[in-house]
Amino acid sequence: MNHTSREDFYLLPFFLHSKENSLISIGFSLIYLFSLMWNGAIVAVFTMNAHLHTPMYLFLCNLSLVDMCYTSVTVPKLLDILLSGNNMVPFHQCLSQLYFFAFMISAEVAMLTIMAYDRYIAICSPLHYHHIMRRVRCIWILVLAWVSAAMNSGFLTSFASTTTWCHPKNIQHFYCDVKALAKISCPDLGFYAAIYIDTLLLGFLPFTISLMSYIRILRVILSIASSEGRKKAFSTCSSHLTVLLFFYGTGVCVYIRPPTQYEEEPEQIFSILYTIVTPALNPLIYSLRNKEVKEALIKLVRWTSK
């Protein structure tokens, strides 16, 4: 069997040789800047407004921080490839990108699950909310989320770092994704098992927990007698539910099938949606659907324009 060396990889996004590379680059740049601006605004709003120092906004602030980081892991390198035409990525850089991307995606999943639990407690056990979601407990939950995300990322990267590559190291993707790497690796049951166990524990399980939380939330909302009460209760979780469904909906389209059955172009399109577009939409959804965030953002704009 022809084993290739570990010197470098080549990223091959489906639009790499498009005649419209300059327009594609401008499009990705604008989305990236928009994402950084809006997510940065959410972090700034939380930091500057003491009345937003509640568990819900603490988790939202961490979600925005994650979104800023994981778009920064993929988009700058993609722009460099499009503008320079050099799609070569050294082995250690590819592993670094894999580590930080897996780290941020794991943290994103953890934040969305925590936020679903937070809304579940707020609506289903409102009288006990402040006792259950104490500040110290929330901080420990966040610490656990970040540490577990880092450990999970290290787990996946360690498998990738010891994998033997039996195919030309042309990665049919716009970043070093673990599934794309699995396609060019030698048959290794351990590597594939690690990927699917990770997908189950860090993908399907958190989604199931979030889904069950919202089923319970909807039951409670529908049992509220007044229409005004139902509207108010639903408004506190509708934005998060929208983000949750969009993130998992696009993510599932990428990771639901085995690597051998991938069609590169549809896979990359869905990857663009959940790795680049979703982080840009998240703060917009929250700011449009949340009155307090909207008011705080307006105050921030007025303060910066002085």
Short mmCIF file of C-alpha atoms in Angstrom, two decimals:
data_model
loop_
_atom_site.label_atom_id
_atom_site.label_comp_id
_atom_site.label_asym_id
_atom_site.label_seq_id
_atom_site.Cartn_x
_atom_site.Cartn_y
_atom_site.Cartn_z
CA MET A 1 0.00 0.00 0.00
CA ASN A 2 1.30 3.45 -0.95
CA HIS A 3 1.65 5.46 2.28
CA THR A 4 2.20 9.19 1.73
CA SER A 5 4.45 11.42 3.82
CA ARG A 6 3.36 13.83 6.54
CA GLU A 7 4.82 16.98 5.07
CA ASP A 8 1.72 18.85 3.91
CA PHE A 9 -1.91 18.75 2.83
CA TYR A 10 -3.79 20.54 0.06
CA LEU A 11 -7.20 22.10 0.72
CA LEU A 12 -9.55 21.84 -2.25
CA PRO A 13 -12.75 23.83 -1.72
CA PHE A 14 -15.13 23.23 -4.63
CA PHE A 15 -14.97 26.91 -5.63
CA LEU A 16 -11.14 27.08 -5.60
CA HIS A 17 -10.77 27.45 -9.37
CA SER A 18 -13.84 29.59 -9.90
CA LYS A 19 -13.51 32.63 -12.16
CA GLU A 20 -15.31 34.63 -9.48
CA ASN A 21 -12.73 34.12 -6.73
CA SER A 22 -12.48 37.85 -6.04
CA LEU A 23 -16.25 38.11 -5.52
CA ILE A 24 -16.27 34.98 -3.36
CA SER A 25 -13.45 36.45 -1.27
CA ILE A 26 -15.36 39.71 -0.83
CA GLY A 27 -18.49 37.80 0.17
CA PHE A 28 -16.69 35.71 2.81
CA SER A 29 -14.84 38.81 4.08
CA LEU A 30 -18.08 40.74 4.56
CA ILE A 31 -19.78 37.84 6.35
CA TYR A 32 -16.71 37.37 8.56
CA LEU A 33 -16.50 41.08 9.46
CA PHE A 34 -20.25 41.16 10.09
CA SER A 35 -19.91 38.15 12.40
CA LEU A 36 -17.02 39.69 14.33
CA MET A 37 -18.85 43.03 14.62
CA TRP A 38 -22.16 41.64 15.88
CA ASN A 39 -20.70 39.01 18.19
CA GLY A 40 -18.23 41.57 19.53
CA ALA A 41 -21.15 43.93 20.14
CA ILE A 42 -22.95 41.22 22.16
CA VAL A 43 -19.84 40.70 24.32
CA ALA A 44 -19.43 44.47 24.77
CA VAL A 45 -23.10 44.94 25.67
CA PHE A 46 -22.91 42.21 28.31
CA THR A 47 -19.70 43.66 29.76
CA MET A 48 -20.97 47.25 29.91
CA ASN A 49 -24.51 46.66 31.23
CA ALA A 50 -24.73 45.44 34.82
CA HIS A 51 -28.44 44.62 34.51
CA LEU A 52 -27.54 41.97 31.89
CA HIS A 53 -25.26 40.10 34.30
CA THR A 54 -27.71 37.22 34.56
CA PRO A 55 -27.19 33.53 33.67
CA MET A 56 -29.01 33.80 30.33
CA TYR A 57 -26.85 36.68 29.10
CA LEU A 58 -23.70 35.19 30.59
CA PHE A 59 -24.26 32.11 28.43
CA LEU A 60 -25.14 34.27 25.41
CA CYS A 61 -21.89 36.20 25.87
CA ASN A 62 -19.91 32.94 25.89
CA LEU A 63 -21.77 31.76 22.78
CA SER A 64 -20.82 34.98 20.96
CA LEU A 65 -17.21 34.53 22.06
CA VAL A 66 -17.20 30.98 20.67
CA ASP A 67 -18.73 32.18 17.38
CA MET A 68 -16.02 34.82 17.00
CA CYS A 69 -13.30 32.24 17.62
CA TYR A 70 -14.42 29.41 15.39
CA THR A 71 -15.05 31.59 12.34
CA SER A 72 -11.55 32.97 12.91
CA VAL A 73 -10.16 29.43 12.76
CA THR A 74 -11.47 28.82 9.22
CA VAL A 75 -12.19 32.05 7.34
CA PRO A 76 -8.76 33.81 7.37
CA LYS A 77 -7.02 30.71 5.96
CA LEU A 78 -9.76 30.31 3.35
CA LEU A 79 -9.34 33.94 2.27
CA ASP A 80 -5.57 33.43 2.04
CA ILE A 81 -6.10 30.43 -0.25
CA LEU A 82 -8.54 32.32 -2.47
CA LEU A 83 -6.38 35.44 -2.76
CA SER A 84 -2.94 33.82 -3.05
CA GLY A 85 -3.90 30.62 -4.87
CA ASN A 86 -1.63 28.65 -2.50
CA ASN A 87 -3.77 25.89 -1.01
CA MET A 88 -0.92 23.98 0.66
CA VAL A 89 -1.25 23.51 4.44
CA PRO A 90 1.67 22.05 6.45
CA PHE A 91 0.83 18.99 8.53
CA HIS A 92 1.24 20.77 11.90
CA GLN A 93 -0.91 23.71 10.75
CA CYS A 94 -3.64 21.34 9.61
CA LEU A 95 -3.63 19.60 12.99
CA SER A 96 -3.69 22.98 14.76
CA GLN A 97 -6.70 24.08 12.72
CA LEU A 98 -8.40 20.74 13.42
CA TYR A 99 -7.75 21.11 17.15
CA PHE A 100 -9.07 24.67 17.48
CA PHE A 101 -12.04 24.07 15.20
CA ALA A 102 -13.05 20.92 17.12
CA PHE A 103 -12.49 22.86 20.36
CA MET A 104 -14.82 25.69 19.30
CA ILE A 105 -17.49 23.45 17.81
CA SER A 106 -17.53 21.34 20.99
CA ALA A 107 -17.83 24.53 23.04
CA GLU A 108 -20.66 25.74 20.76
CA VAL A 109 -22.59 22.51 21.33
CA ALA A 110 -22.01 22.80 25.09
CA MET A 111 -23.21 26.44 25.16
CA LEU A 112 -26.38 25.65 23.20
CA THR A 113 -27.14 22.74 25.54
CA ILE A 114 -26.52 24.87 28.64
CA MET A 115 -28.77 27.62 27.27
CA ALA A 116 -31.54 25.09 26.61
CA TYR A 117 -31.25 23.87 30.21
CA ASP A 118 -31.27 27.47 31.45
CA ARG A 119 -34.53 28.20 29.57
CA TYR A 120 -35.99 24.92 30.86
CA ILE A 121 -35.36 25.93 34.49
CA ALA A 122 -36.57 29.51 33.87
CA ILE A 123 -39.92 28.42 32.42
CA CYS A 124 -40.60 25.05 34.08
CA SER A 125 -39.29 25.93 37.58
CA PRO A 126 -39.37 29.75 37.77
CA LEU A 127 -39.63 29.88 41.58
CA HIS A 128 -36.40 27.88 41.96
CA TYR A 129 -34.51 29.52 39.07
CA HIS A 130 -32.31 31.89 41.09
CA HIS A 131 -31.44 29.14 43.55
CA ILE A 132 -30.54 26.58 40.85
CA MET A 133 -28.76 28.99 38.52
CA ARG A 134 -26.61 30.73 41.13
CA ARG A 135 -23.70 32.77 39.79
CA VAL A 136 -21.02 30.45 41.21
CA ARG A 137 -22.77 27.40 39.79
CA CYS A 138 -23.08 29.06 36.36
CA ILE A 139 -19.37 29.85 36.33
CA TRP A 140 -18.52 26.26 37.20
CA ILE A 141 -20.84 25.03 34.44
CA LEU A 142 -19.03 27.23 31.95
CA VAL A 143 -15.61 26.11 33.18
CA LEU A 144 -16.69 22.48 32.78
CA ALA A 145 -18.00 23.23 29.28
CA TRP A 146 -14.73 24.83 28.13
CA VAL A 147 -12.53 22.15 29.72
CA SER A 148 -14.59 19.28 28.27
CA ALA A 149 -14.48 20.95 24.83
CA ALA A 150 -10.67 21.22 25.04
CA MET A 151 -10.35 17.58 26.13
CA ASN A 152 -12.66 16.38 23.36
CA SER A 153 -10.66 18.33 20.78
CA GLY A 154 -7.43 16.85 22.08
CA PHE A 155 -8.97 13.37 21.88
CA LEU A 156 -9.83 13.77 18.17
CA THR A 157 -6.57 15.50 17.25
CA SER A 158 -4.49 12.78 18.91
CA PHE A 159 -6.11 10.16 16.65
CA ALA A 160 -5.53 12.32 13.57
CA SER A 161 -1.88 12.94 14.50
CA THR A 162 -1.11 9.20 14.57
CA THR A 163 -3.10 8.27 11.47
CA THR A 164 -1.39 6.90 8.39
CA TRP A 165 -2.39 8.49 5.08
CA CYS A 166 -2.89 6.08 2.19
CA HIS A 167 -4.28 8.51 -0.37
CA PRO A 168 -3.02 11.75 -1.93
CA LYS A 169 -3.38 14.37 0.76
CA ASN A 170 -5.94 16.45 -1.12
CA ILE A 171 -8.58 17.47 1.41
CA GLN A 172 -11.87 18.05 -0.37
CA HIS A 173 -12.86 20.86 1.97
CA PHE A 174 -12.08 24.48 2.82
CA TYR A 175 -10.58 23.61 6.23
CA CYS A 176 -9.03 20.60 7.98
CA ASP A 177 -12.19 18.79 9.04
CA VAL A 178 -11.95 15.46 10.84
CA LYS A 179 -14.37 13.74 8.43
CA ALA A 180 -12.47 15.05 5.40
CA LEU A 181 -9.23 13.76 6.91
CA ALA A 182 -10.84 10.37 7.54
CA LYS A 183 -11.52 10.07 3.80
CA ILE A 184 -7.82 10.17 2.91
CA SER A 185 -6.58 8.04 5.82
CA CYS A 186 -5.79 4.35 5.72
CA PRO A 187 -8.64 2.12 6.94
CA ASP A 188 -8.47 2.50 10.71
CA LEU A 189 -11.37 1.28 12.83
CA GLY A 190 -10.03 3.17 15.83
CA PHE A 191 -10.11 6.53 14.03
CA TYR A 192 -13.60 5.95 12.62
CA ALA A 193 -14.84 4.70 16.00
CA ALA A 194 -13.46 7.83 17.68
CA ILE A 195 -15.28 10.05 15.15
CA TYR A 196 -18.64 8.32 15.57
CA ILE A 197 -18.39 8.05 19.35
CA ASP A 198 -17.57 11.74 19.45
CA THR A 199 -20.51 12.55 17.15
CA LEU A 200 -22.81 10.52 19.38
CA LEU A 201 -21.64 11.94 22.72
CA LEU A 202 -20.94 15.53 21.63
CA GLY A 203 -23.60 15.82 18.92
CA PHE A 204 -26.61 13.54 19.17
CA LEU A 205 -26.77 13.37 22.97
CA PRO A 206 -26.66 17.16 23.58
CA PHE A 207 -29.21 17.68 20.80
CA THR A 208 -31.51 15.10 22.42
CA ILE A 209 -31.18 16.86 25.79
CA SER A 210 -31.96 20.24 24.20
CA LEU A 211 -34.89 18.81 22.26
CA MET A 212 -36.38 17.17 25.38
CA SER A 213 -35.95 20.47 27.26
CA TYR A 214 -37.91 22.34 24.61
CA ILE A 215 -40.65 19.70 24.46
CA ARG A 216 -41.14 20.23 28.19
CA ILE A 217 -40.97 24.02 27.74
CA LEU A 218 -43.62 23.99 25.00
CA ARG A 219 -45.92 21.85 27.16
CA VAL A 220 -45.62 24.36 29.99
CA ILE A 221 -46.15 27.32 27.64
CA LEU A 222 -49.28 25.75 26.12
CA SER A 223 -50.70 25.16 29.60
CA ILE A 224 -50.50 28.87 30.49
CA ALA A 225 -54.02 30.28 30.63
CA SER A 226 -53.48 33.81 29.28
CA SER A 227 -52.35 34.46 25.71
CA GLU A 228 -50.14 37.29 26.97
CA GLY A 229 -48.42 34.92 29.38
CA ARG A 230 -47.84 32.36 26.62
CA LYS A 231 -46.41 35.06 24.34
CA LYS A 232 -44.05 36.34 27.03
CA ALA A 233 -42.86 32.83 27.96
CA PHE A 234 -42.27 31.86 24.34
CA SER A 235 -40.38 35.08 23.58
CA THR A 236 -37.76 34.20 26.22
CA CYS A 237 -36.72 31.03 24.37
CA SER A 238 -37.77 31.45 20.72
CA SER A 239 -34.49 33.05 19.61
CA HIS A 240 -32.41 30.28 21.18
CA LEU A 241 -34.66 27.62 19.65
CA THR A 242 -34.17 29.22 16.22
CA VAL A 243 -30.38 29.20 16.62
CA LEU A 244 -30.42 25.62 17.92
CA LEU A 245 -32.45 24.27 14.99
CA PHE A 246 -30.39 26.11 12.37
CA PHE A 247 -27.07 24.96 13.84
CA TYR A 248 -28.03 21.31 14.25
CA GLY A 249 -30.02 21.24 11.00
CA THR A 250 -27.02 22.26 8.89
CA GLY A 251 -24.53 20.29 11.01
CA VAL A 252 -26.50 17.05 10.64
CA CYS A 253 -26.44 17.43 6.83
CA VAL A 254 -22.63 17.37 7.02
CA TYR A 255 -22.00 14.59 9.55
CA ILE A 256 -25.01 12.29 9.14
CA ARG A 257 -23.48 10.17 6.35
CA PRO A 258 -20.32 8.03 6.42
CA PRO A 259 -17.26 9.65 4.76
CA THR A 260 -17.25 7.15 1.88
CA GLN A 261 -20.67 8.40 0.75
CA TYR A 262 -19.82 12.10 0.77
CA GLU A 263 -20.61 14.35 -2.14
CA GLU A 264 -18.03 17.08 -1.65
CA GLU A 265 -19.94 20.08 -3.00
CA PRO A 266 -23.19 19.71 -0.96
CA GLU A 267 -21.14 18.85 2.12
CA GLN A 268 -19.05 22.00 1.78
CA ILE A 269 -22.13 24.16 1.17
CA PHE A 270 -23.72 22.93 4.41
CA SER A 271 -20.36 23.39 6.16
CA ILE A 272 -20.30 27.02 5.01
CA LEU A 273 -23.79 27.48 6.46
CA TYR A 274 -22.98 26.16 9.92
CA THR A 275 -19.37 27.34 10.25
CA ILE A 276 -19.56 30.79 8.63
CA VAL A 277 -23.17 31.89 8.13
CA THR A 278 -24.63 30.62 11.43
CA PRO A 279 -22.17 32.54 13.67
CA ALA A 280 -23.06 35.71 11.75
CA LEU A 281 -26.80 35.10 12.13
CA ASN A 282 -26.77 34.13 15.83
CA PRO A 283 -26.29 37.62 17.30
CA LEU A 284 -28.68 39.10 14.72
CA ILE A 285 -31.40 36.63 15.78
CA TYR A 286 -30.82 37.37 19.46
CA SER A 287 -30.78 41.14 18.99
CA LEU A 288 -33.96 41.15 16.89
CA ARG A 289 -35.90 38.75 19.13
CA ASN A 290 -34.73 40.05 22.51
CA LYS A 291 -35.92 43.46 23.68
CA GLU A 292 -33.22 43.92 26.35
CA VAL A 293 -30.38 43.07 23.97
CA LYS A 294 -31.86 45.33 21.30
CA GLU A 295 -32.11 48.28 23.70
CA ALA A 296 -28.56 47.71 24.98
CA LEU A 297 -27.21 47.55 21.41
CA ILE A 298 -28.94 50.83 20.54
CA LYS A 299 -27.34 52.45 23.60
CA LEU A 300 -23.94 51.06 22.55
CA VAL A 301 -24.33 52.49 19.03
CA ARG A 302 -25.28 55.88 20.43
CA TRP A 303 -22.34 55.83 22.86
CA THR A 304 -19.82 54.93 20.14
CA SER A 305 -21.21 57.58 17.75
CA LYS A 306 -20.61 60.42 20.25
#
